[in-house]
CSV table of C-alpha atoms and ligand atoms in Angstrom, one decimal:
chain,number,residue,atom,x,y,z
M,1,MET,CA,70.6,185.5,107.0
M,2,PRO,CA,69.6,188.5,104.9
M,3,LYS,CA,71.5,189.2,101.6
M,4,ILE,CA,71.7,191.8,99.0
M,5,VAL,CA,72.7,191.1,95.5
M,6,PHE,CA,73.4,193.6,92.8
M,7,ARG,CA,71.9,192.0,89.7
M,8,ASP,CA,74.2,193.7,87.1
M,9,THR,CA,77.6,193.2,89.0
M,10,GLY,CA,76.8,190.1,91.2
M,11,LYS,CA,78.2,192.1,94.2
M,12,ILE,CA,76.8,190.7,97.5
M,13,ILE,CA,76.3,192.3,100.9
M,14,GLU,CA,75.5,189.8,103.6
M,15,GLY,CA,74.5,189.8,107.3
M,16,VAL,CA,72.1,191.7,109.4
M,17,GLU,CA,74.1,194.8,110.2
M,18,ALA,CA,75.6,195.2,106.7
M,19,VAL,CA,72.2,194.8,105.0
M,20,LYS,CA,70.5,197.1,107.6
M,21,GLU,CA,73.2,199.8,107.0
M,22,PHE,CA,73.1,199.6,103.2
M,23,LEU,CA,69.3,199.7,103.0
M,24,GLU,CA,68.9,202.5,105.5
M,25,LYS,CA,70.8,204.8,103.1
M,26,TYR,CA,67.9,204.3,100.5
M,27,GLY,CA,65.1,204.6,103.0
M,28,ILE,CA,64.4,201.0,103.2
M,29,THR,CA,63.9,199.6,106.7
M,30,TYR,CA,65.3,196.1,107.7
M,31,GLU,CA,65.0,194.7,111.1
M,32,ARG,CA,65.7,191.3,112.5
M,33,TRP,CA,62.8,190.0,114.7
M,34,GLY,CA,63.6,186.4,114.6
M,35,VAL,CA,61.2,183.4,114.8
M,36,GLU,CA,62.6,181.6,117.9
M,37,ARG,CA,59.5,182.7,120.0
M,38,LEU,CA,57.2,180.8,117.7
M,39,PRO,CA,56.3,177.1,118.1
M,40,GLU,CA,57.1,174.7,115.3
M,41,ASN,CA,53.5,174.3,114.2
M,42,LEU,CA,52.8,178.0,113.7
M,43,ARG,CA,56.1,178.3,111.8
M,44,LYS,CA,55.8,175.3,109.4
M,45,ASN,CA,52.0,175.2,108.8
M,46,TYR,CA,50.9,176.9,105.6
M,47,ASP,CA,47.2,176.1,106.2
M,48,LEU,CA,46.5,178.3,109.1
M,49,SER,CA,43.3,178.7,111.0
M,50,LYS,CA,42.1,182.2,112.0
M,51,GLU,CA,43.3,181.4,115.6
M,52,GLU,CA,46.7,180.3,114.4
M,53,GLN,CA,47.0,183.5,112.3
M,54,GLU,CA,46.0,185.6,115.4
M,55,ALA,CA,48.5,183.7,117.6
M,56,ILE,CA,51.4,184.6,115.1
M,57,ILE,CA,50.4,188.2,115.1
M,58,GLN,CA,50.1,188.2,118.9
M,59,ALA,CA,53.6,186.8,119.3
M,60,TYR,CA,54.9,190.0,117.5
M,61,LYS,CA,52.5,192.5,119.1
M,62,GLU,CA,55.3,194.6,120.7
M,63,GLU,CA,57.2,195.0,117.4
M,64,LEU,CA,54.0,195.5,115.4
M,65,ASP,CA,52.7,198.1,117.8
M,66,ARG,CA,55.9,200.0,117.7
M,67,LEU,CA,56.0,199.9,113.9
M,68,LYS,CA,52.4,201.0,113.6
M,69,LYS,CA,52.9,204.0,116.0
M,70,GLU,CA,56.2,205.0,114.2
M,71,LYS,CA,54.8,204.9,110.7
M,72,GLY,CA,51.1,205.2,110.9
M,73,TYR,CA,50.1,201.7,109.9
M,74,ILE,CA,46.6,200.6,111.1
M,75,THR,CA,46.2,196.8,110.7
M,76,GLU,CA,47.9,193.6,109.8
M,77,ASP,CA,47.2,190.1,108.4
M,78,ILE,CA,49.0,187.0,107.3
M,79,VAL,CA,49.7,186.0,103.7
M,80,VAL,CA,51.0,182.6,102.5
M,81,LEU,CA,52.3,181.5,99.1
M,82,SER,CA,53.3,177.9,98.5
M,83,GLU,CA,52.9,175.3,96.0
M,84,LYS,CA,49.4,174.6,97.5
M,85,THR,CA,48.3,178.2,96.5
M,86,PRO,CA,45.9,177.9,93.6
M,87,ASN,CA,47.2,179.5,90.4
M,88,LEU,CA,50.6,180.1,92.1
M,89,ASP,CA,52.3,180.5,88.7
M,90,ASP,CA,49.8,183.2,87.6
M,91,LEU,CA,50.2,185.0,90.9
M,92,MET,CA,54.0,184.9,90.6
M,93,ALA,CA,53.9,186.3,87.1
M,94,LYS,CA,51.8,189.2,88.4
M,95,PHE,CA,54.2,189.8,91.3
M,96,LYS,CA,57.1,189.8,89.0
M,97,ARG,CA,55.9,192.9,87.2
M,98,GLU,CA,57.7,196.2,88.3
M,99,HIS,CA,55.4,198.4,90.3
M,100,HIS,CA,55.2,200.8,93.2
M,101,HIS,CA,52.6,201.5,95.9
M,102,THR,CA,51.3,204.8,97.4
M,103,ASP,CA,51.8,203.2,100.8
M,104,ASP,CA,54.8,201.3,102.2
M,105,GLU,CA,55.0,197.6,101.6
M,106,VAL,CA,55.6,195.9,105.0
M,107,ARG,CA,56.5,192.2,105.3
M,108,PHE,CA,57.7,190.2,108.2
M,109,VAL,CA,58.8,186.7,107.0
M,110,VAL,CA,57.4,184.0,109.4
M,111,ASP,CA,58.8,181.2,107.3
M,112,GLY,CA,60.2,180.4,103.8
M,113,SER,CA,62.0,183.0,101.9
M,114,GLY,CA,61.8,185.3,98.9
M,115,VAL,CA,63.4,188.1,96.9
M,116,PHE,CA,62.3,191.8,96.7
M,117,PRO,CA,64.3,193.3,93.7
M,118,VAL,CA,64.2,197.2,94.3
M,119,LYS,CA,65.4,199.7,91.8
M,120,ILE,CA,68.0,201.9,93.4
M,121,ASP,CA,69.8,204.6,91.4
M,122,GLY,CA,68.8,202.8,88.2
M,123,GLN,CA,70.3,199.4,89.4
M,124,ILE,CA,68.3,196.3,90.3
M,125,VAL,CA,69.2,195.4,93.9
M,126,GLU,CA,67.8,192.1,95.1
M,127,ILE,CA,66.9,191.9,98.7
M,128,HIS,CA,66.8,188.3,99.8
M,129,VAL,CA,64.8,187.8,102.9
M,130,GLY,CA,63.9,184.7,105.1
M,131,ALA,CA,62.3,183.7,108.4
M,132,GLY,CA,62.7,186.3,111.0
M,133,ASP,CA,63.3,189.3,108.7
M,134,LEU,CA,61.2,192.4,108.5
M,135,ILE,CA,61.5,194.7,105.4
M,136,VAL,CA,59.7,198.0,104.6
M,137,VAL,CA,59.9,199.0,101.0
M,138,PRO,CA,58.9,202.6,101.1
M,139,ALA,CA,55.9,204.1,99.1
M,140,GLY,CA,57.0,205.0,95.6
M,141,ALA,CA,59.9,202.7,95.4
M,142,ARG,CA,59.9,200.7,92.2
M,143,HIS,CA,60.1,197.0,93.0
M,144,TRP,CA,58.7,193.5,92.5
M,145,PHE,CA,58.6,190.1,94.3
M,146,GLU,CA,60.0,186.7,93.3
M,147,LEU,CA,59.9,183.4,95.1
M,148,ASP,CA,63.2,181.5,95.3
M,149,GLU,CA,64.0,177.8,95.0
M,150,ASN,CA,62.2,177.2,98.3
M,151,LYS,CA,58.8,178.1,96.4
M,152,LYS,CA,57.2,179.2,99.7
M,153,ILE,CA,56.8,182.2,102.0
M,154,LYS,CA,54.6,183.1,104.9
M,155,CYS,CA,54.5,186.7,106.0
M,156,ILE,CA,52.7,189.2,108.3
M,157,ARG,CA,51.7,192.2,106.0
M,158,VAL,CA,51.2,195.5,107.8
M,159,PHE,CA,49.3,198.3,106.0
M,160,LYS,CA,47.2,201.5,106.3
M,161,THR,CA,44.5,200.8,103.8
M,162,PRO,CA,43.9,198.2,101.1
M,163,ALA,CA,43.9,201.0,98.4
M,164,GLY,CA,47.4,202.0,99.4
M,165,TRP,CA,49.0,198.7,98.6
M,166,GLU,CA,47.4,198.2,95.2
M,167,ALA,CA,50.2,197.9,92.5
M,168,ILE,CA,50.8,200.7,90.2
M,169,TYR,CA,52.6,199.3,87.2
M,170,ASN,CA,53.1,202.6,85.3
M,171,GLU,CA,56.1,204.5,86.7
M,172,ASN,CA,54.7,207.8,85.3
M,173,GLU,CA,51.9,207.6,87.7
M,174,LYS,CA,54.2,208.3,90.5
M,175,ALA,CA,54.0,212.1,89.8
M,176,THR,CA,50.4,212.1,91.0
M,177,MET,CA,50.8,209.8,94.0
M,178,ASN,CA,50.6,212.6,96.5
M,179,ASP,CA,47.5,214.3,95.0
Z,1,LIG,FE1,54.6,195.5,95.9
């Protein structure tokens, strides 16, 4: 179940509808797609062949096509992070640095879980997502990513161009993002 935690006050918002309603106010999309349609091996396997990756993407074709049409995304792929990922600690240290992108950051969680802390009105708001959750962090929103105690996540990423999801660490560069 998705959950929002306000890091300063500890206030919590839980559940699909409440989380969706809160995030919508700040331009962050949340949708529940679920994982019931996926066979166990596609859910639990973190060492996926090209065919298995494609099978996961095909299982969500309807939702992905709708999202791509609505928001102008072009392509998608699968990303996995687990204790088997080489240099996981270095990668996590990199993901933990506050940044934004010139395109939206789109993640559908196939398995595992993680936290997207986002800065909203100067507050750090943690968005906790797990299997079956889709989140769209809009272009320009300052955020970062953390694994939780599960230490693994497998996601479908949806994007326009690789350049658009490069991390921009300096907040002041936001002013020029629409040039
Ligand atoms: Fe990001």
